[in-house]
Coordinates of C-alpha atoms in Angstrom, one line a residue:
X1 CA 0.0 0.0 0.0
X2 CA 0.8 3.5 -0.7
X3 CA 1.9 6.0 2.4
X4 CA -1.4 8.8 1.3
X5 CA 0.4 12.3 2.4
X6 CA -1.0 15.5 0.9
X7 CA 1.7 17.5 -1.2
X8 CA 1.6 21.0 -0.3
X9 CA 4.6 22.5 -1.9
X10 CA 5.9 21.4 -5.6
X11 CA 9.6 22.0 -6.3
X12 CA 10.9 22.0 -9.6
X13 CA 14.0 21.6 -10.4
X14 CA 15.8 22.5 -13.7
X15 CA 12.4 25.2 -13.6
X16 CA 14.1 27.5 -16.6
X17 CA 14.6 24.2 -18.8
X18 CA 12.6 23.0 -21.8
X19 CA 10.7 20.2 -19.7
X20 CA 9.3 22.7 -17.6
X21 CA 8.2 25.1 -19.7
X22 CA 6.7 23.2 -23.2
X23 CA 5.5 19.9 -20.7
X24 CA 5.5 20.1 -17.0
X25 CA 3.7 23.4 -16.4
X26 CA 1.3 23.1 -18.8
X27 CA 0.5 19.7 -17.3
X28 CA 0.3 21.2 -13.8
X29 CA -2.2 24.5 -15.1
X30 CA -4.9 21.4 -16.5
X31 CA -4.8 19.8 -12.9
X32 CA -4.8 23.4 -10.8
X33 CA -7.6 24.5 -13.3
X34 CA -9.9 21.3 -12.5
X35 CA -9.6 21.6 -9.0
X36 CA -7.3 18.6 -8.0
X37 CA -4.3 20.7 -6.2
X38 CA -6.2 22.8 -3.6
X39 CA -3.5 25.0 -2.2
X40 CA -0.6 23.7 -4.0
X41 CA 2.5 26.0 -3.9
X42 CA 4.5 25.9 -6.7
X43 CA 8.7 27.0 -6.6
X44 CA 10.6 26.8 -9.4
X45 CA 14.7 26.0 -8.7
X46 CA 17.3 26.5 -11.2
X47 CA 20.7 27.4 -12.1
X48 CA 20.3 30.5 -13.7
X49 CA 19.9 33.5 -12.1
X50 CA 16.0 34.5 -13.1
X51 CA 14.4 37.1 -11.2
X52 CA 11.0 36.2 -9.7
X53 CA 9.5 38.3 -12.7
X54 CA 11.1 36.2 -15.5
X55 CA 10.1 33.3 -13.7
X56 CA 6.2 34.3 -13.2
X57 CA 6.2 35.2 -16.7
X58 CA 6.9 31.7 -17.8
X59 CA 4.5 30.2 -15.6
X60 CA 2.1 32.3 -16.8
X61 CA 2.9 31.6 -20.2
X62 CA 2.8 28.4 -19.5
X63 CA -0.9 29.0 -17.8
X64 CA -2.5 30.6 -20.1
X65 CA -3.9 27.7 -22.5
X66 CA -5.8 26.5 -19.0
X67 CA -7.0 29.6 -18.1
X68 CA -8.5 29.8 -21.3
X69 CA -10.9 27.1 -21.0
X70 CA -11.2 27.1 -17.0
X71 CA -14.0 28.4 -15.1
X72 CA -14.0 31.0 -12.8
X73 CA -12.6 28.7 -10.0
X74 CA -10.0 27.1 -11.9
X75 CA -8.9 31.3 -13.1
X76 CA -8.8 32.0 -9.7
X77 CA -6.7 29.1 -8.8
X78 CA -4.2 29.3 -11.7
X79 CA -3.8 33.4 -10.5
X80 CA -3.6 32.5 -6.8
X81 CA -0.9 30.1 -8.1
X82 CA 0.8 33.0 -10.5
X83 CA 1.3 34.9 -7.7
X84 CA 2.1 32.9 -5.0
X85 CA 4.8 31.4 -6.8
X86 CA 8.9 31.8 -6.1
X87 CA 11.9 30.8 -7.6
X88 CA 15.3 30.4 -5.9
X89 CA 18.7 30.0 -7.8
X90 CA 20.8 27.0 -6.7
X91 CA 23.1 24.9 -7.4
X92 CA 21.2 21.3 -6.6
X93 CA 24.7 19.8 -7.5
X94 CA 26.9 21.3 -4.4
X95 CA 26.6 20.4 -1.0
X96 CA 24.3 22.5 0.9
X97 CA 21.4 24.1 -1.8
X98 CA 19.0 21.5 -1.7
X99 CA 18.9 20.7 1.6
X100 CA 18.2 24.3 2.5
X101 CA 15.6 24.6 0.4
X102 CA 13.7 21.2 1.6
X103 CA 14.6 22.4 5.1
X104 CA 12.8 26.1 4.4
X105 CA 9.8 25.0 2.2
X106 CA 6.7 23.8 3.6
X107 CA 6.3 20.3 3.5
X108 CA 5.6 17.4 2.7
X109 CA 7.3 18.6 -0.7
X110 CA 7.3 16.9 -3.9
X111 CA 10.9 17.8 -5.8
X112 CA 10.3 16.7 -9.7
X113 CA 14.0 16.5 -11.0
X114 CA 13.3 18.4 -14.4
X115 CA 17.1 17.6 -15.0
X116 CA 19.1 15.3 -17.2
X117 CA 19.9 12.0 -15.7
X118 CA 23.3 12.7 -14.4
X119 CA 22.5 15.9 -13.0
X120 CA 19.9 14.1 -10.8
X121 CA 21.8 11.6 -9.6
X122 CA 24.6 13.7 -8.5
X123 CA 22.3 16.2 -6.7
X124 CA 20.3 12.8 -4.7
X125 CA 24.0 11.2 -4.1
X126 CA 24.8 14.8 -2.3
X127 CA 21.7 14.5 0.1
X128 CA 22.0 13.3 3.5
X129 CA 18.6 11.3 4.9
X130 CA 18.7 13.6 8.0
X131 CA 18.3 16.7 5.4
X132 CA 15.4 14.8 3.7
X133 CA 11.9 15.4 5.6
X134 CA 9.4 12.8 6.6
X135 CA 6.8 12.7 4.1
X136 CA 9.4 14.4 0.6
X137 CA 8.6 12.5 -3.1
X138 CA 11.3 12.7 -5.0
X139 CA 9.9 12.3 -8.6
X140 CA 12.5 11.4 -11.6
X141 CA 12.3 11.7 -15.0
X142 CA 13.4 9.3 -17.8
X143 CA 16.1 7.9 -18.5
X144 CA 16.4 6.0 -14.9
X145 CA 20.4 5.6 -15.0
X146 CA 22.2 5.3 -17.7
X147 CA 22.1 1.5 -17.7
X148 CA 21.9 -1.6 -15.4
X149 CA 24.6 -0.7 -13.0
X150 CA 23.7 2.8 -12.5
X151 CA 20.2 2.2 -12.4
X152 CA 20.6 0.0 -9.2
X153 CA 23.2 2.4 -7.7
X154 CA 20.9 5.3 -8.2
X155 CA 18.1 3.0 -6.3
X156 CA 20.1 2.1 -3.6
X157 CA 20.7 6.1 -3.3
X158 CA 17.2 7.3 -3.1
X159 CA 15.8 4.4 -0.9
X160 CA 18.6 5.8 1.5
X161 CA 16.3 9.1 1.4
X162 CA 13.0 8.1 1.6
X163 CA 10.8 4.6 1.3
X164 CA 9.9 3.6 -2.4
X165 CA 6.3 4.5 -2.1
X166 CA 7.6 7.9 -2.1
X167 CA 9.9 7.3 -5.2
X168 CA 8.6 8.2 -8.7
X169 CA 10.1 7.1 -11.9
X170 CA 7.6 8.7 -13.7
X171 CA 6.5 7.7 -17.9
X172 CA 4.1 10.2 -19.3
X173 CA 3.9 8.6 -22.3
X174 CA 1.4 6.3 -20.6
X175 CA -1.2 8.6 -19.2
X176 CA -3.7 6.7 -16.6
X177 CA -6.5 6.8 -19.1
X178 CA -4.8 4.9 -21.7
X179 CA -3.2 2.1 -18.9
X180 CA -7.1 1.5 -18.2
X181 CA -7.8 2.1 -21.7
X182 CA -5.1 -1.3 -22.7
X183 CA -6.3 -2.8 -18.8
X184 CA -9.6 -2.8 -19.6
X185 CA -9.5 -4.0 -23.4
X186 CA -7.4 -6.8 -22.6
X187 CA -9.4 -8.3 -19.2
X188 CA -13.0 -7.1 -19.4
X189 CA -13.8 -8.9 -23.0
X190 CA -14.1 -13.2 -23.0
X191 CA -14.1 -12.8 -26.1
X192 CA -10.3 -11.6 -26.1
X193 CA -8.4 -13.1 -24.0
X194 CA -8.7 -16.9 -25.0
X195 CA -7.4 -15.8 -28.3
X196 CA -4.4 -13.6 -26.6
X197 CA -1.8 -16.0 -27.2
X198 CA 0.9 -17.6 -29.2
X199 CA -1.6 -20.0 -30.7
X200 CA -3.4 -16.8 -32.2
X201 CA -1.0 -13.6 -32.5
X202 CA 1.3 -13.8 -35.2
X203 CA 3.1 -10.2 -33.9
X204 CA 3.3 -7.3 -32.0
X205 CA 4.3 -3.9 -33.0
X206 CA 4.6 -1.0 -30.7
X207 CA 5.4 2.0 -32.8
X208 CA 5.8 5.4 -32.1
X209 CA 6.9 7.9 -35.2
X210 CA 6.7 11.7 -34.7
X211 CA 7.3 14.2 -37.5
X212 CA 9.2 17.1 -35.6
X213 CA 13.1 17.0 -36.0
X214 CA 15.0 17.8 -32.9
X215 CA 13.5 20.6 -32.3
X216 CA 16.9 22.2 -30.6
X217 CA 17.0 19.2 -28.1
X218 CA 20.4 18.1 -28.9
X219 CA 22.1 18.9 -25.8
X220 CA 19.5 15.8 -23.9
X221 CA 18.6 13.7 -27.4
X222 CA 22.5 13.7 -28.9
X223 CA 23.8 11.7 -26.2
X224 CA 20.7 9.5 -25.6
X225 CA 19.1 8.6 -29.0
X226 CA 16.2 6.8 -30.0
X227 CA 16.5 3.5 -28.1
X228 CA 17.3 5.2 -24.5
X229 CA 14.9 7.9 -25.2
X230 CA 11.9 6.1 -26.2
X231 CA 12.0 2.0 -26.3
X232 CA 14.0 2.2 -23.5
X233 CA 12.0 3.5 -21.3
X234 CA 8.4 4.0 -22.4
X235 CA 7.5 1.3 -24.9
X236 CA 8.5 -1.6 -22.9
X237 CA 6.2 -0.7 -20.6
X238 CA 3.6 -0.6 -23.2
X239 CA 4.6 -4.2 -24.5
X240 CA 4.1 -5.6 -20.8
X241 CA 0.9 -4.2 -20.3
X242 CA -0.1 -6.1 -23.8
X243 CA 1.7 -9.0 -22.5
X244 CA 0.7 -9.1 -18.7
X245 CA -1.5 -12.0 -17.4
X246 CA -4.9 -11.3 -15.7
X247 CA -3.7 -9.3 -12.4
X248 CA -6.0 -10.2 -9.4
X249 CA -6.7 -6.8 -9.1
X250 CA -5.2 -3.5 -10.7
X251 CA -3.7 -2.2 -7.3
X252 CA 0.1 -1.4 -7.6
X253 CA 1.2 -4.1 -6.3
X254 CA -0.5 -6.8 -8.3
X255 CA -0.2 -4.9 -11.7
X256 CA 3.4 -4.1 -11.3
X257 CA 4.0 -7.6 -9.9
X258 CA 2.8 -8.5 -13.7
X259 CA 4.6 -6.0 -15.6
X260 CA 8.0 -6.9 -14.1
X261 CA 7.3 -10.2 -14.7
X262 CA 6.7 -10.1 -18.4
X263 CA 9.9 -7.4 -18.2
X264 CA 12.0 -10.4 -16.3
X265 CA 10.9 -13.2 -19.1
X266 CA 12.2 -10.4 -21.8
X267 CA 15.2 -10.3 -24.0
X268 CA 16.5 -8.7 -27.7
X269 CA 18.3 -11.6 -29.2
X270 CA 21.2 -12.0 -31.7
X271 CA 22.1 -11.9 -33.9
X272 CA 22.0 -8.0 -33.7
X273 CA 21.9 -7.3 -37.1
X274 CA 18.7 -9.4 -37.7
X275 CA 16.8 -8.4 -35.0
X276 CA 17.6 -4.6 -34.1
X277 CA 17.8 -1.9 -36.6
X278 CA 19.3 1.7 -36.5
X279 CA 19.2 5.1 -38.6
X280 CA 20.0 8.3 -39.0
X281 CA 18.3 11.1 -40.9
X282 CA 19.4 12.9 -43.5
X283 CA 18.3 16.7 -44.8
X284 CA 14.7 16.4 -46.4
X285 CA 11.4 18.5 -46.1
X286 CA 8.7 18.2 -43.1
X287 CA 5.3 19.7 -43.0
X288 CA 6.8 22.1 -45.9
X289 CA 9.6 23.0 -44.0
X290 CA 13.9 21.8 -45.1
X291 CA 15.3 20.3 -42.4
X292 CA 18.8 20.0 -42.2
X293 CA 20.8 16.3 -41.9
X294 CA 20.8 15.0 -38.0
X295 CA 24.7 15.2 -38.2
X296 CA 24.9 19.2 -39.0
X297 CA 22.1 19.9 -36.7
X298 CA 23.0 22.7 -33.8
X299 CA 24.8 21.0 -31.0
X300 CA 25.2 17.4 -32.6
X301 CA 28.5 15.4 -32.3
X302 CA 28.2 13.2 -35.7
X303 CA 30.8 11.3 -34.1
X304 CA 28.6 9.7 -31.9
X305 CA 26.7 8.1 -34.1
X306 CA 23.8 9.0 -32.6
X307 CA 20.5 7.0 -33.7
X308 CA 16.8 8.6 -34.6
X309 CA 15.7 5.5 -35.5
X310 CA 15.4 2.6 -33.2
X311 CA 13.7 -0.4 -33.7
X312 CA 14.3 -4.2 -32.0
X313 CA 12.7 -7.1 -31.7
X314 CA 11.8 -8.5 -28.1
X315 CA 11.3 -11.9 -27.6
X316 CA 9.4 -12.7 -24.3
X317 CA 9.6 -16.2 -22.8
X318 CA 7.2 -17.6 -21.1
X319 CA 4.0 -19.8 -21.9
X320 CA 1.6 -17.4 -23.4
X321 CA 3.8 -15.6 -25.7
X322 CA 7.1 -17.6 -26.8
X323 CA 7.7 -17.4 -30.3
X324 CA 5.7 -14.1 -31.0
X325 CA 7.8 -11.1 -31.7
X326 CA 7.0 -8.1 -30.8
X327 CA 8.7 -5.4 -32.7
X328 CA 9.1 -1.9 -30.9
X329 CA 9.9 0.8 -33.4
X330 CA 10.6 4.8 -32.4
X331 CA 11.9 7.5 -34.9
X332 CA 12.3 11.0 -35.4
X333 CA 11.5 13.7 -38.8
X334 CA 9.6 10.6 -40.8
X335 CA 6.5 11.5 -43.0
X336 CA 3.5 10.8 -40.8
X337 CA 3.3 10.6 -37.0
X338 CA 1.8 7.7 -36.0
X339 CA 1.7 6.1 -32.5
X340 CA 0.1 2.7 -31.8
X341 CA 0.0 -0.5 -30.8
X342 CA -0.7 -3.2 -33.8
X343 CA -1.8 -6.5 -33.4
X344 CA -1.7 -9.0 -36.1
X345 CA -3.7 -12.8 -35.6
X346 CA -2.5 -15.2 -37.7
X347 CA -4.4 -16.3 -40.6
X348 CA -7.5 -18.6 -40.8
X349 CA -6.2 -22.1 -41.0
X350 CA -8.5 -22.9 -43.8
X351 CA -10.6 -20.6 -46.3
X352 CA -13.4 -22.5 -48.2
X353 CA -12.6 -22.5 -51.9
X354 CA -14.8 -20.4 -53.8
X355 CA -14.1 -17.0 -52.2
X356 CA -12.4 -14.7 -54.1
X357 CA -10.3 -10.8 -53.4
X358 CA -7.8 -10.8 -50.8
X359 CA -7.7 -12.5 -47.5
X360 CA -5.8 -10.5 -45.0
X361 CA -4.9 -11.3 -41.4
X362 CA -7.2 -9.6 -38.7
X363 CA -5.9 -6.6 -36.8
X364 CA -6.1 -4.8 -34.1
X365 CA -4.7 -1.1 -33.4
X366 CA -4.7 0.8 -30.6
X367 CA -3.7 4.7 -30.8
X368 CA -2.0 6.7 -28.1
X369 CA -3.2 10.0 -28.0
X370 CA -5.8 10.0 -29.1
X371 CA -6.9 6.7 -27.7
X372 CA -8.3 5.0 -30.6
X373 CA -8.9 0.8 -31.4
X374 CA -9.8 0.0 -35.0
X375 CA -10.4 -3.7 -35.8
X376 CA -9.5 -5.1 -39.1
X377 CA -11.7 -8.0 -40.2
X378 CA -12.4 -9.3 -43.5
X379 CA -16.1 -9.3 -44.6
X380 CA -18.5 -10.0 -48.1
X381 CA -17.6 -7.0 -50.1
X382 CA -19.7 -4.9 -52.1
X383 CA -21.5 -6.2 -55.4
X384 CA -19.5 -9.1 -55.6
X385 CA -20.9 -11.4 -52.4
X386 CA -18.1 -14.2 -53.2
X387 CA -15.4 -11.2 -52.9
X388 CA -13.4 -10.7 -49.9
X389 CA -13.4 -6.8 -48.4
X390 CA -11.4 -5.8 -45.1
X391 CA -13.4 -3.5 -43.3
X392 CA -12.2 -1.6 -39.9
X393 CA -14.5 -1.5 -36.9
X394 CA -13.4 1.9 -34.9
X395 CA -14.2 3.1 -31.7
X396 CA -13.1 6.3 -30.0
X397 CA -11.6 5.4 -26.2
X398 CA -12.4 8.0 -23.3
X399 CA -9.3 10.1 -23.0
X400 CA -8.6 12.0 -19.6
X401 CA -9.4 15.9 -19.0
X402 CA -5.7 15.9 -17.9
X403 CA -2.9 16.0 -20.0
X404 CA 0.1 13.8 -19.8
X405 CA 1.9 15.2 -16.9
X406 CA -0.9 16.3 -15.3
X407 CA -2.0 12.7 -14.4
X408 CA 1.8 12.2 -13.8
X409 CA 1.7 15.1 -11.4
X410 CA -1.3 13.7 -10.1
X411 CA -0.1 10.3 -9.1
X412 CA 2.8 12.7 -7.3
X413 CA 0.2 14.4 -5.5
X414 CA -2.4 11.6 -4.0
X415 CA 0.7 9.1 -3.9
X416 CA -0.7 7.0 -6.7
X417 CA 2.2 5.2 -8.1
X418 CA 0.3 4.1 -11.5
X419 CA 2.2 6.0 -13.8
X420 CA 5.2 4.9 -11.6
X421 CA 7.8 2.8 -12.8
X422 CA 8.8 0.7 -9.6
X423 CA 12.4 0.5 -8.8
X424 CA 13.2 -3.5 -10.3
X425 CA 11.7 -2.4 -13.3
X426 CA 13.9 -0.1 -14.2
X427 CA 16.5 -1.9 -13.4
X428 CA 15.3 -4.5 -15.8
X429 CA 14.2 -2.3 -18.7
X430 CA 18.2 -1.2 -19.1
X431 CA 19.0 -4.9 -19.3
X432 CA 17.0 -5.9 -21.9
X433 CA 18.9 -3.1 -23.7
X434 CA 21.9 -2.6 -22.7
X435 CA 23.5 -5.8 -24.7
X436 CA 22.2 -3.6 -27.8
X437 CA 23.6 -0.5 -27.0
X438 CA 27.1 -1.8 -26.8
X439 CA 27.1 -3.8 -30.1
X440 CA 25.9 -0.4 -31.3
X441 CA 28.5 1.6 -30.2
X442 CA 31.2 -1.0 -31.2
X443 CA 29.9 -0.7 -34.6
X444 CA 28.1 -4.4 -35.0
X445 CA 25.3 -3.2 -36.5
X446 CA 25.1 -0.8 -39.2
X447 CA 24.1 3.1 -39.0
X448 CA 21.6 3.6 -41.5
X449 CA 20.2 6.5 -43.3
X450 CA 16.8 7.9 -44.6
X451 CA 15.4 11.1 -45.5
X452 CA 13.6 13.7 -42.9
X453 CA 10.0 13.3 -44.2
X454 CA 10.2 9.6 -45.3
X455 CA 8.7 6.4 -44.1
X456 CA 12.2 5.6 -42.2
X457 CA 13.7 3.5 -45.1
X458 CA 16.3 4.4 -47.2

């Protein structure tokens, strides 16, 4: 069970960075606007040296797509919010900062580590667990580590501060309404789950394909890439979901019990050059813009050989799913942005002679923002009765008032560790990757190239 504690005071750290700004206070102004953090104080941290004006104007800026569809309340709560605000300068990496700030703020405080990974670890590894109040979430973003070994080191560190109810590895890319979305598809139909097996499922694909370009993240995405950045940590915890069996209930305990389960029973197998792929992209044309090559971007070492296109193949082994592959894809600048889950059945064993047109596999798709599920079956098509047709079933899913990190700031909040990726988990999700990563970077498997604006081929 989760230790409930109230919040009252929400420190961000790394408050002047791009996180903050395009995702976490945006997130934040949906939840204050909808009435879910009732006097909620808000202090932005950072290294630069803002003055409390700059800092108010971003969170205002930041505020202002919420206060545009709020009511009256939620206005009043997002100004009260505006002006109560502060932000302090400090150095979370020295000795001293951070623990003066937890020891002045009123508590219990939430501190969201808007930082990259290294920057966080260094500033928990500086804490003391006297200079960490009773009741203080510390709330991490992605990547965990930077692989196995420093994922467990960075554990051990934060379980010396507080208990690991009060950790939070937090994944927005799975908001709360699309884990019940894939929860409730999977174990509330009959009709689903005797086919959701080996015996039935020819493959999984988890993809997720945005057209934007960096975007002038280089100084984060250059040294992580594609695989860290996305399969890494967020669509391995989609595949487990898919591939979880039926929880008892969908506490924490029991679900995340399943998930690292189906994480422990996981691995990409070799060789590497058949079942993981990598790319790079080159200068081509997106939404009518030129984008330039990956390599000549702003900030970009091309000697790193840095991926934007991922994709592997993860066998998991265990009863239900041995011998199906599911394929996880992420990529950057391609043509069409597209993510989903895609299931594929394998075909009817027999089809009476006489039909005619083309008999296709069924399939199932579910989106990710928005939460879609379109069924592909094949029926009588028009005019001709003996002709095969595939026709799609579609149905929209309910999708949350919330956006992304609002549910993730949420969870914070109440102490809801849904969106939370326990502490094992992690750990495991950088072993099922980390014998990739190394070939990688030793050259095993080829760099490949396609054009910004493409389908990701060459």
């Amino acid at each position: 069970m989760t230790s409930q504690t109230t919040v009252k005071t929400l420190l961000i750290l790394g408050a002047s960075g791009d996180l903050t700004g395009r995702l976490l206070l945006p997130g934040l102004a949906r939840l204050v606007a909808t009435g879910r953090a009732p006097g909620l104080k808000l202090v932005g941290a950072g290294s630069d040296p803002w003055s409390l004006e700059q800092w108010q104007e971003r969170v205002h800026t930041a505020f202002e797509a919420a206060s545009g569809t709020a009511g009256a309340s939620g206005r009043d709560a997002l100004a009260a919010m505006e002006k109560s605000t502060e932000y302090r300068q400090a150095d979370v990496t020295a000795d001293g900062p951070l623990a003066q700030l937890l020891a002045e703020l009123e508590g219990p405080v939430a501190v969201y580590f808007a930082l990259p990974p290294q920057v966080s670890q260094k500033a928990c590894e500086i804490l003391r667990p006297e200079q960490v109040p009773a009741g203080t979430r510390l709330v991490m973003e992605k990547p965990f580590g930077s692989g196995e070994e420093s994922a467990r080191e960075l554990n051990r560190t934060l379980l010396t501060l507080v208990p690991e109810d009060h950790i939070h590895r937090v994944d927005h890319f799975l908001g709360k309404a699309t884990v019940l979305n894939i929860l409730g598809l999977r174990f509330a139909n009959n009709f689903l789950e005797p086919v959701w097996n080996r015996g039935h499922i020819e493959k999984v694909e988890i993809i997720f394909e945005e057209d934007l370009a960096l975007e002038g993240r280089a100084r984060y995405y250059d040294g992580a890439g594609a695989l860290r950045d996305m399969i890494q940590s967020h669509l391995l915890q989609i595949m487990a979901l898919l591939a979880i069996e039926p929880p008892a209930t969908i506490g924490e305990r029991d679900l995340r019990d399943a998930v690292a389960a189906v994480l422990r029973a996981s691995s990409i197998r070799q060789p590497y050059t058949e079942t993981t792929r990598r790319a790079r992209y080159l200068a081509g044309s997106l939404g009518g813009k030129n984008v330039p090559d990956y390599a000549g971007e702003e900030g970009v070492d091309p000697g790193r050989n840095t991926e934007t296109l991922a994709e592997v193949q993860v066998n998991i082994d265990n009863w239900r799913w041995n011998g199906v592959p599911f394929i996880l894809r992420s990529g950057k600048a391609l043509g069409v942005k597209r993510k989903e889950a895609v299931v594929t059945f394998r075909p009817v064993p027999h089809l009476p002679a006489g039909f005619t047109g083309r008999d296709t596999p069924n399939t199932l798709r579910i989106g990710f923002g928005p939460d879609t599920l379109e069924l592909g079956v094949d029926v009588n098509g028009p005019g001709d009765v003996f002709s095969l047709d595939r026709a799609a079933l579609v149905a929209e899913l309910n999708a949350s008032e919330l956006l992304p990190y609002g549910e993730v700031l949420e969870g914070v909040l109440t102490g809801d560790p849904l969106l939370s990726v326990r502490g094992d988990t992690a750990e495991e999700c950088w072993r099922i990757v980390e014998p990739v990563l190394a070939a990688w970077a030793a050259g095993k498997v080829p760099l490949e190239e396609y054009r910004a604006g493409s389908t990701g081929t060459a």
